[in-house]
Amino acid sequence: DIQMTQTPSTLSAFLGDKVTITCRASQNIGNWMAWYQQKPGKAPKLLIYKATTLETGVPSRFSGSGSGTEFSLTINSLQPDDFGTYYCQQFYSFSERTFGPGTKVEI
Amino acid sequence: EVQLLESGGGLVQPGGSLKLSCVASGFSFSNDAMAWVRQAPGKGLEWVSSISSIANRPYYADSVKGRFTIFRDNSKKTVYLQMDNLRGDDTAMYYCARDPRAGDLDNWGQGTLVTVSS
C-alpha cells in the first residue's frame, strides 16, 4: 500500500504570506498527485491535478510542484478565502487512491 | 454545470445495510469514472470505491472490500454504493465524485451522512 505523509499538520500564517505544504509518498508515484481544499461543512474542491496542473477556475496564486515521492502545494500571497484544510491525494494505481492526513491552514 | 446529488444516508444498526445513490447531471455520465469518498466526523478523507466508465470495473479500499458494492446505471446517470454488514467505523459523510482523468476528482456532491449505531 502507498502511504502518504503531509507536513505541517497545522499552519498559521498572515495575509499576504507565501505558504508551502509538503506531501510525501512511500513509493514513486510519478506525477499522479492531486491537491484539494476543504472548508468546514463543505465538500472538497480540486485545486491541482497531475502534480502541477491548475484546475480551471482556481486562482493562479496556487501552484503545485514535485514528482516521484515529494510534492508541494504553494499559495502565494495568502488571501482570507484560503483558510481551510488541504489534502494531497495519490492516484498512481486505479485500485488504490490514498489521501494525505491533511494540513489545516489558519489565517 | 456539473451536479452530483447523493441520497440514501441515514441511521442503521451494526450489521445492517444501506444503499447510497448519486444522480449526475451536466456532463456525459457514461464517459467518466465515478468514485465514493468518505469522511468520518472530525477526520480526514478516505477513498472508498471507484468504478470505471466503459468496462464498469469496480475498485475498493481494503476497509470495505467484501462488504460494499459499487455499480452504475448509465441510463439513469446514477452511481450506487450498496453497503452491507455495516460497522461503527463506517459512520461518515459519504461523497460522490466525478473522476474524469483516472485519478483526480474534479466535482463532488454535497454528501450524505451515514450513521451506524445501535
PDB file of C-alpha atoms in Angstrom, chain A residues 1 4-6 13-15 23 25 27-28 31 38 41 43 52-53 62 67 71 77 83-85 90 92 101 104 106:
ATOM      1  CA  ASP A   1       0.000   0.000   0.000  1.00  0.00           C
ATOM      2  CA  MET A   4       1.078   9.479   2.284  1.00  0.00           C
ATOM      3  CA  THR A   5       2.524  11.887   4.828  1.00  0.00           C
ATOM      4  CA  GLN A   6       1.751  15.577   4.876  1.00  0.00           C
ATOM      5  CA  ALA A  13       0.083  32.467   8.600  1.00  0.00           C
ATOM      6  CA  PHE A  14      -0.667  36.102   7.851  1.00  0.00           C
ATOM      7  CA  LEU A  15      -2.475  37.553   4.884  1.00  0.00           C
ATOM      8  CA  CYS A  23       3.316  15.691   0.766  1.00  0.00           C
ATOM      9  CA  ALA A  25       4.585   9.240  -0.901  1.00  0.00           C
ATOM     10  CA  GLN A  27       6.914   4.960  -3.210  1.00  0.00           C
ATOM     11  CA  ASN A  28       7.416   6.582  -6.584  1.00  0.00           C
ATOM     12  CA  ASN A  31       3.195  12.861 -11.226  1.00  0.00           C
ATOM     13  CA  GLN A  38     -11.904  21.711   2.060  1.00  0.00           C
ATOM     14  CA  GLY A  41     -19.115  21.543   6.324  1.00  0.00           C
ATOM     15  CA  ALA A  43     -17.176  19.080   0.027  1.00  0.00           C
ATOM     16  CA  THR A  52       1.370  20.764 -11.428  1.00  0.00           C
ATOM     17  CA  THR A  53      -1.792  21.439 -13.484  1.00  0.00           C
ATOM     18  CA  PHE A  62      -1.993  28.284  -6.107  1.00  0.00           C
ATOM     19  CA  SER A  67       7.350  14.301  -8.845  1.00  0.00           C
ATOM     20  CA  PHE A  71       5.338  17.112  -3.779  1.00  0.00           C
ATOM     21  CA  SER A  77       0.088  35.853  -1.143  1.00  0.00           C
ATOM     22  CA  PHE A  83      -8.420  29.153   5.148  1.00  0.00           C
ATOM     23  CA  GLY A  84      -9.374  25.516   5.388  1.00  0.00           C
ATOM     24  CA  THR A  85      -7.842  22.069   5.291  1.00  0.00           C
ATOM     25  CA  GLN A  90      -2.133   9.966  -4.941  1.00  0.00           C
ATOM     26  CA  TYR A  92      -0.809   6.039  -9.079  1.00  0.00           C
ATOM     27  CA  PRO A 101      -3.880  13.297   6.534  1.00  0.00           C
ATOM     28  CA  LYS A 104      -5.170  22.929   8.404  1.00  0.00           C
ATOM     29  CA  GLU A 106      -5.294  29.186   9.794  1.00  0.00           C
TER      30      GLU A 106
END
